[in-house]
Coordinates of C-alpha atoms in Angstrom, one line a residue:
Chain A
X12 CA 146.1 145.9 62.5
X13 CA 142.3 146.5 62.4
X14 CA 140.0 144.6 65.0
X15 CA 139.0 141.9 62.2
X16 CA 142.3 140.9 61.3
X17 CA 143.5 140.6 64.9
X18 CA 140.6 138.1 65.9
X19 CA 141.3 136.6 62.5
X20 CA 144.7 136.3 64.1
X21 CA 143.8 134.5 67.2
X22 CA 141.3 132.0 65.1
X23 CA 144.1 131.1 63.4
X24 CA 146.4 130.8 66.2
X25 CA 143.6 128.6 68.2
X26 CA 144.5 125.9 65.3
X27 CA 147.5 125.1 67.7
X28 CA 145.7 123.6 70.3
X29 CA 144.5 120.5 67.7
X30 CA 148.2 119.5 68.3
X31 CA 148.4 119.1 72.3
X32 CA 147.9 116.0 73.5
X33 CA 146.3 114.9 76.5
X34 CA 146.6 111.3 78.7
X35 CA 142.6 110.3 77.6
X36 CA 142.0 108.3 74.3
X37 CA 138.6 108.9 72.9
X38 CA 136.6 105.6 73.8
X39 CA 137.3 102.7 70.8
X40 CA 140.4 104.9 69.2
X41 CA 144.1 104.1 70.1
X42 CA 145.5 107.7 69.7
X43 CA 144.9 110.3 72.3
X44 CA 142.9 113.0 72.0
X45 CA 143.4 116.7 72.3
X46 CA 142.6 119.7 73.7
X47 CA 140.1 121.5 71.0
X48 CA 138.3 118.1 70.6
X49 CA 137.8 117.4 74.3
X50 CA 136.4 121.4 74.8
X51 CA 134.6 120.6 72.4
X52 CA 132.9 117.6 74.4
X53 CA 132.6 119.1 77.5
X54 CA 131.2 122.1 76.1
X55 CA 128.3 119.9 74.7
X56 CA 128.1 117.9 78.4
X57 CA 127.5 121.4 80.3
X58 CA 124.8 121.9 78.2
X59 CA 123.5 118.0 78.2
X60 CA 124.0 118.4 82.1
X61 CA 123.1 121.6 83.4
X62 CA 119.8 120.6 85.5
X63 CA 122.5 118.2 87.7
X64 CA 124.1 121.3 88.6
X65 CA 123.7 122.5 92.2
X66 CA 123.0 125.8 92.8
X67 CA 121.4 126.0 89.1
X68 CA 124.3 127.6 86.7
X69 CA 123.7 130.0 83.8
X70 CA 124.3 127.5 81.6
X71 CA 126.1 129.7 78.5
X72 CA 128.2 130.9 80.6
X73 CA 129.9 127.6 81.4
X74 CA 130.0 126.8 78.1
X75 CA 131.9 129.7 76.9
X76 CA 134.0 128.8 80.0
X77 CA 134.6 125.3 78.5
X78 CA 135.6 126.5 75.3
X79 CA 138.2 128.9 76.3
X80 CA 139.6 126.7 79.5
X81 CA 142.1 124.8 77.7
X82 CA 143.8 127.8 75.3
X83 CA 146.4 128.3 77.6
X84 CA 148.2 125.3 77.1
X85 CA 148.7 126.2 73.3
X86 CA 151.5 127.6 75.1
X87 CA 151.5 125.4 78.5
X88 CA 150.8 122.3 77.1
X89 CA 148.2 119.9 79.2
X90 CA 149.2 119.0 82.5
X91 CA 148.2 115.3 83.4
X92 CA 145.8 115.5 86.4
X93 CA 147.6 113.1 88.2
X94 CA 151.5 114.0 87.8
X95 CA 151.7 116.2 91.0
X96 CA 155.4 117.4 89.8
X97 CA 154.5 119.0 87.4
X98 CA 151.2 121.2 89.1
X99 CA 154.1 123.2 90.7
X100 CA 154.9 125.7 87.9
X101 CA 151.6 124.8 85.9
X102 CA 150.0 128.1 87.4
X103 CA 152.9 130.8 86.2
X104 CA 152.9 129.0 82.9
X105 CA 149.5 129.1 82.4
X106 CA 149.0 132.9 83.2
X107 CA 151.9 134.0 81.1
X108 CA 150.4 132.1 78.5
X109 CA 146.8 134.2 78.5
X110 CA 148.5 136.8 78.8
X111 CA 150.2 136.4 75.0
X112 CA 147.2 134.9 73.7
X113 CA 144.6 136.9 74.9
X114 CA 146.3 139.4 74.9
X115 CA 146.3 139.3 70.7
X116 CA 142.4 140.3 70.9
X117 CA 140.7 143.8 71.3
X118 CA 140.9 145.1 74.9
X119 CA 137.0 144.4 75.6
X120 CA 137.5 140.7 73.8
X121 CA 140.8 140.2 75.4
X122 CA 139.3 141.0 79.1
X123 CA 136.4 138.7 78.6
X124 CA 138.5 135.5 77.4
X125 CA 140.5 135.9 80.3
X126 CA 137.3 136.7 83.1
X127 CA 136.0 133.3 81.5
X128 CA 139.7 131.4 82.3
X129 CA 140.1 132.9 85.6
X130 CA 136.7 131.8 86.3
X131 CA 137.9 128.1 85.4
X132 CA 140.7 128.6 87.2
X133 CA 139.6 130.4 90.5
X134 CA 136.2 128.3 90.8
X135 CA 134.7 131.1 92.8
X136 CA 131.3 131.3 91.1
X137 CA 129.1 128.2 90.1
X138 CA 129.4 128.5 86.7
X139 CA 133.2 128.0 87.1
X140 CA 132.7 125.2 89.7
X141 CA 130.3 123.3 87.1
X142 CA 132.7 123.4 84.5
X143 CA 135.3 122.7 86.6
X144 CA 132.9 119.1 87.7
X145 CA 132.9 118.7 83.7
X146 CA 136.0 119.0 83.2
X147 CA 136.8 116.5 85.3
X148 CA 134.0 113.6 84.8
X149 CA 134.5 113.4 81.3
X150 CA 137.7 111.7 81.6
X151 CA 136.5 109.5 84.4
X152 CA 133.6 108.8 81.7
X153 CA 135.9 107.6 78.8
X154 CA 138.2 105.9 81.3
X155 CA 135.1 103.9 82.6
X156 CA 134.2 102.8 79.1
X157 CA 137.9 101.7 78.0
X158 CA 139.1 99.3 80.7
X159 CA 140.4 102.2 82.7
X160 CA 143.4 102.2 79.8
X161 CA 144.5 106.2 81.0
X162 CA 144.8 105.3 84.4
X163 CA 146.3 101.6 84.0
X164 CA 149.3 103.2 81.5
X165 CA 149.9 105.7 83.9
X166 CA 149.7 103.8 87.5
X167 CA 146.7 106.3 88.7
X168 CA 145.7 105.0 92.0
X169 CA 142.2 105.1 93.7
X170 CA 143.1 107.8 96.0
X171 CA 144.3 110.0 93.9
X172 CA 141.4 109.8 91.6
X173 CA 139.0 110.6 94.4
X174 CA 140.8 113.5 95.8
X175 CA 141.5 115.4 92.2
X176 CA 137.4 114.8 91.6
X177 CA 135.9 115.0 94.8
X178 CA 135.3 119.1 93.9
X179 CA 132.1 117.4 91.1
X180 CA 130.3 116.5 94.5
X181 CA 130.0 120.5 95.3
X182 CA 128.9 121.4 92.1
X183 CA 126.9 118.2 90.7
X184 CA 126.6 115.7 93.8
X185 CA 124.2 113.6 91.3
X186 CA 127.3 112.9 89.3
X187 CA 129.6 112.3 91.8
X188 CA 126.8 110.1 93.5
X189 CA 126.6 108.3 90.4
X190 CA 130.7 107.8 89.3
X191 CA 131.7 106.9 92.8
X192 CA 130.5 103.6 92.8
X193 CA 131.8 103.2 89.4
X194 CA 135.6 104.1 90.3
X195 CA 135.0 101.4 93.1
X196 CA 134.1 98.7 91.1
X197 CA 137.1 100.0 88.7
X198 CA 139.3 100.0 91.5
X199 CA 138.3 96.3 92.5
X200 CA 138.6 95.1 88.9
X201 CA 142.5 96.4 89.1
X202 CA 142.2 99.3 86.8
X203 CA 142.8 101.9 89.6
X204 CA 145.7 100.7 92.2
Chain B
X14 CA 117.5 103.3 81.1
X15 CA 117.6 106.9 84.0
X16 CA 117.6 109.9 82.1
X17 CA 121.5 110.5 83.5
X18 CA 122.8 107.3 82.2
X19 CA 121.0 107.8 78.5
X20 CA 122.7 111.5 78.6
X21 CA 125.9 109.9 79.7
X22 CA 125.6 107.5 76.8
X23 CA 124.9 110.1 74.4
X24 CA 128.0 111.8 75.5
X25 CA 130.5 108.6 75.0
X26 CA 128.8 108.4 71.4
X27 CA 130.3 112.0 70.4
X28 CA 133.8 110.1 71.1
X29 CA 133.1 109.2 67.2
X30 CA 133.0 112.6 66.2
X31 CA 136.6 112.7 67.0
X32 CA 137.5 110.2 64.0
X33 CA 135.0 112.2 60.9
X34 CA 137.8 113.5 59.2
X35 CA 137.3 116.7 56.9
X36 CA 139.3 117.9 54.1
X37 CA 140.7 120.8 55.7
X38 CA 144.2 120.8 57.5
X39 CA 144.8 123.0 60.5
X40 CA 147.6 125.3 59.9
X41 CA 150.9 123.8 59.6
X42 CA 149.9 120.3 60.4
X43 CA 150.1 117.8 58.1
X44 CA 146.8 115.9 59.3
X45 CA 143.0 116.7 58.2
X46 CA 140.9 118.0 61.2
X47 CA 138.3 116.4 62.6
X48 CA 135.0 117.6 62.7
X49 CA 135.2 117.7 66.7
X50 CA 137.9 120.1 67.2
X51 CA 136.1 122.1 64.1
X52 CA 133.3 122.5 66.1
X53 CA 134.7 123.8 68.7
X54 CA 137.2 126.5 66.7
X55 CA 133.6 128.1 65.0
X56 CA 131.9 128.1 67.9
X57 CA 134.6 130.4 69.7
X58 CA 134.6 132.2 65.9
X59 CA 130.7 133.3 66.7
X60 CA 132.0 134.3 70.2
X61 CA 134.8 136.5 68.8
X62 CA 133.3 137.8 65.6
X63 CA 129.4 138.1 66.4
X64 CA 129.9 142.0 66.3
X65 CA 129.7 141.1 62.6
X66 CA 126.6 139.8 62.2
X67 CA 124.2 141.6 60.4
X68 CA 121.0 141.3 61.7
X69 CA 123.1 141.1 65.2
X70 CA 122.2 137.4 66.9
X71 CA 121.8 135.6 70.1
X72 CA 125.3 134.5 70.3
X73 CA 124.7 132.4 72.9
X74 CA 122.1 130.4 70.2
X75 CA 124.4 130.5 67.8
X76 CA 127.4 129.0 69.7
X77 CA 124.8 126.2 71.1
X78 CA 124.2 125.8 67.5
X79 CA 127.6 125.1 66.1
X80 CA 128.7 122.7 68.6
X81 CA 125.7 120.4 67.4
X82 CA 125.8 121.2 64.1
X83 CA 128.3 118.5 62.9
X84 CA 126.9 115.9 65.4
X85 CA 124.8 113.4 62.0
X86 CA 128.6 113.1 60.7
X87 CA 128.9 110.6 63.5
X88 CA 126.4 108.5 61.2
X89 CA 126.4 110.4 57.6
X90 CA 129.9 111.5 57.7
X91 CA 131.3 114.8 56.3
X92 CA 130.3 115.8 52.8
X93 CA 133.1 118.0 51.3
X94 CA 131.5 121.3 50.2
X95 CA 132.5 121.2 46.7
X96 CA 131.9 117.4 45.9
X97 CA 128.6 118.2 44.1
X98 CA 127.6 114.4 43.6
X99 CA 127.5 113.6 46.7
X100 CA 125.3 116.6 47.7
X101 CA 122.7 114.2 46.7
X102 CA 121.6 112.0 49.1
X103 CA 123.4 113.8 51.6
X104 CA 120.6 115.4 53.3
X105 CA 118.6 111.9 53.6
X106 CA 121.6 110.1 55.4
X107 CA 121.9 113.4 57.7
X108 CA 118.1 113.3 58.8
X109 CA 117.8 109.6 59.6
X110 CA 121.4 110.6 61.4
X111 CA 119.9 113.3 63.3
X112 CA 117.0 110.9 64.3
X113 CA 119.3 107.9 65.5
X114 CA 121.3 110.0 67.6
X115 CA 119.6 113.0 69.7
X116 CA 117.1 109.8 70.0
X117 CA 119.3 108.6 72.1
X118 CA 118.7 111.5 74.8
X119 CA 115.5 112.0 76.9
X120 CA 112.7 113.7 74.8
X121 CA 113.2 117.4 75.7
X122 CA 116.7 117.9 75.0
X123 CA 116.2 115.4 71.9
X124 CA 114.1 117.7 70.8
X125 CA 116.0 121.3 71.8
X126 CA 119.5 119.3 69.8
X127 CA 117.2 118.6 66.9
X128 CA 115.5 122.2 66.7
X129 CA 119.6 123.5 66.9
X130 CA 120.6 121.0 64.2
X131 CA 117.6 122.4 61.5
X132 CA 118.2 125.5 62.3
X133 CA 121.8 125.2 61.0
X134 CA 120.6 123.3 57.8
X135 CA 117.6 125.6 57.2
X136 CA 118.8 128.8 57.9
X137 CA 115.8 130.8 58.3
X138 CA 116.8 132.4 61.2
X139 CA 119.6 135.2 61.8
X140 CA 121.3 132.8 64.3
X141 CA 121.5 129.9 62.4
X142 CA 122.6 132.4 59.0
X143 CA 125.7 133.4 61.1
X144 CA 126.5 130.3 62.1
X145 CA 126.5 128.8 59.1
X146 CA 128.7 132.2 57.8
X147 CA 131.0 131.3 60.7
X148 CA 131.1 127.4 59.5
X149 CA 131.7 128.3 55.6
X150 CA 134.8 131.1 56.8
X151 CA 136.9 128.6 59.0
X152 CA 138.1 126.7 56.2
X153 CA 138.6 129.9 53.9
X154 CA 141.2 131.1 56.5
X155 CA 142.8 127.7 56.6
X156 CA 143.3 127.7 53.2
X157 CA 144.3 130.6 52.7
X158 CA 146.9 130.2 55.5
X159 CA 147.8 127.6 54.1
X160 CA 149.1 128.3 50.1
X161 CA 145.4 127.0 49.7
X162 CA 146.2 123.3 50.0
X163 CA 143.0 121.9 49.9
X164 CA 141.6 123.9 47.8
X165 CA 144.2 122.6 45.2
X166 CA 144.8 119.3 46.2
X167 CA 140.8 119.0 45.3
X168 CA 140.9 121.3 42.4
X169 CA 138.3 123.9 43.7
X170 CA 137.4 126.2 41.0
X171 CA 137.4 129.7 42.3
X172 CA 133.7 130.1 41.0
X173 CA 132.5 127.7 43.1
X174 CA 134.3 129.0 46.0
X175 CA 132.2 132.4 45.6
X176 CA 128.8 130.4 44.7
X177 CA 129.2 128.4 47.9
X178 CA 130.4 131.0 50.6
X179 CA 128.7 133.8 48.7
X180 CA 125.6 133.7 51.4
X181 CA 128.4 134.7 54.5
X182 CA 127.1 138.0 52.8
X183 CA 123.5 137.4 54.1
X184 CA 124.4 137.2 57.5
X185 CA 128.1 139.1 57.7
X186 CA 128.7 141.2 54.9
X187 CA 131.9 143.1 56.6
X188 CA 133.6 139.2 56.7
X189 CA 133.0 138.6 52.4
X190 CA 134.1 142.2 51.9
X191 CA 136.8 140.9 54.2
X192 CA 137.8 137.7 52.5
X193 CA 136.2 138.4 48.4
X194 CA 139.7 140.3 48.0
X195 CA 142.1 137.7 49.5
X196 CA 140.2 134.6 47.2
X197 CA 140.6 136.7 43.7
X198 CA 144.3 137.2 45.3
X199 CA 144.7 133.1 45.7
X200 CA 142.7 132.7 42.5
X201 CA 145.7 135.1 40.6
X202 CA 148.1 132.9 42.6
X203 CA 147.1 130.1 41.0
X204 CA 145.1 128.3 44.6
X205 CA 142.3 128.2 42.7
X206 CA 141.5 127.3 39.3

């Protein structure tokens, strides 16, 4: 297969991700929304956000890191932050599954789609703890704005929602400064137990 | 209003972008796309194909590009390529979009979105010719994954097809030389009219 027809390959293939679902509905809309729409929105926010980021963060670089993140769970499907069963074999699935879909582009293209996931994944640079902090306040965000409907259907409580997305306060402690007191006032209006 | 909360508010307001539906179908779904998850499929196509540009780009610019470029649909909704009527007014609705919307953000980035957004529409610059090359292709490769479904539930004539996508040659010859072939193939199959 020539170069062209094997990314054309892997466009095609990135179609798949439209259909997994995750546990967030976009604010005002009953369905849920998935993974290429949400990397799509936290691309844009890394770029929207970048001076919040602490050290500063090459800001392209998280957003190519936002874009690819999710691919994986074409094959992994999306693990719900707060189902701590299932985060046991989420990490074997996950590399298994950049390994087949990655592993459909050129050598130098395949390499670079998975240094940009591992750098998700590993959050051992700034760029990958930023998007990481993205990642995460963007559901808090939409949760905030819609009664808190995500974590209400699925019996979130407080705690947990401050341990999973405590790591924004190393990367952007302005946001965290800011959500905290949100979550609390979520918390004492009965959408977080 | 702090600059934070009017870029978090921004943010919540691309939620809508999630509900502009398109008349493209990924492959092997059923449902039309929205014009979020779009966004983010072509910008990863300018990550994976921007070997092809010809003058070669700032892909980083073009990626930034392409995940604003669809942002006025929120307001002016998508226009379907071939509906030639409503070409019309369409860029009227999509500047008084444009100004509603990144004037929601503080003044520098509502300025940097807007700059991104006319350099899709007015394509004077290789970055925003290849993006709008990568844009045009994405539903091409649907289609033709597809047995051409929208092309034939809408009656596309195969001239306008060429006339529309014909300046992907401006900024990416080696894709038209690519794809010219496989549309006179769907055109002889009967995708086309």
């Amino acid at each position: 297969m020539s170069v062209l027809a094997a990314q054309l390959e892997f466009l095609l293939e990135l179609d798949k991700l439209k259909a997994v679902l995750r546990r967030t509905r976009p604010v005002g809309m009953t369905r849920y929304e998935n993974s290429a729409e949400h990397s799509w929105q936290v691309a844009l926010m890394a770029m929207l956000l970048a001076e919040h980021a602490e050290p500063a963060v090459e800001v392209n670089r998280v957003v190519q890191i936002l874009l690819v993140h999710d691919i994986v769970e074409i094959d992994a499907d999306d693990t719900f932050l707060y189902d701590e069963s299932a985060a046991a074999d989420k990490a074997d699935k996950e590399v298994a599954a950049a390994e087949r879909l990655f592993g459909m582009l050129p050598a130098p293209q395949r390499d670079a789609f998975m240094a940009l996931w591992r750098e998700y994944e590993d959050r051992d640079t700034p760029e990958g703890r930023f998007a990481y902090a993205c990642d995460r306040m963007m559901p808090m965000l939409q949760n905030l704005a819609n009664e808190g409907i995500g974590w209400r259907e699925n019996a979130v409580r407080f705690e947990q929602v401050i341990r999973k997305n405590l790591p924004i306060n190393d990367a952007a402690p302005t946001l965290w400064q800011h959500v905290l007191p949100r979550l609390e006032a979520a918390r004492d209006a009965g959408w977080l137990t």
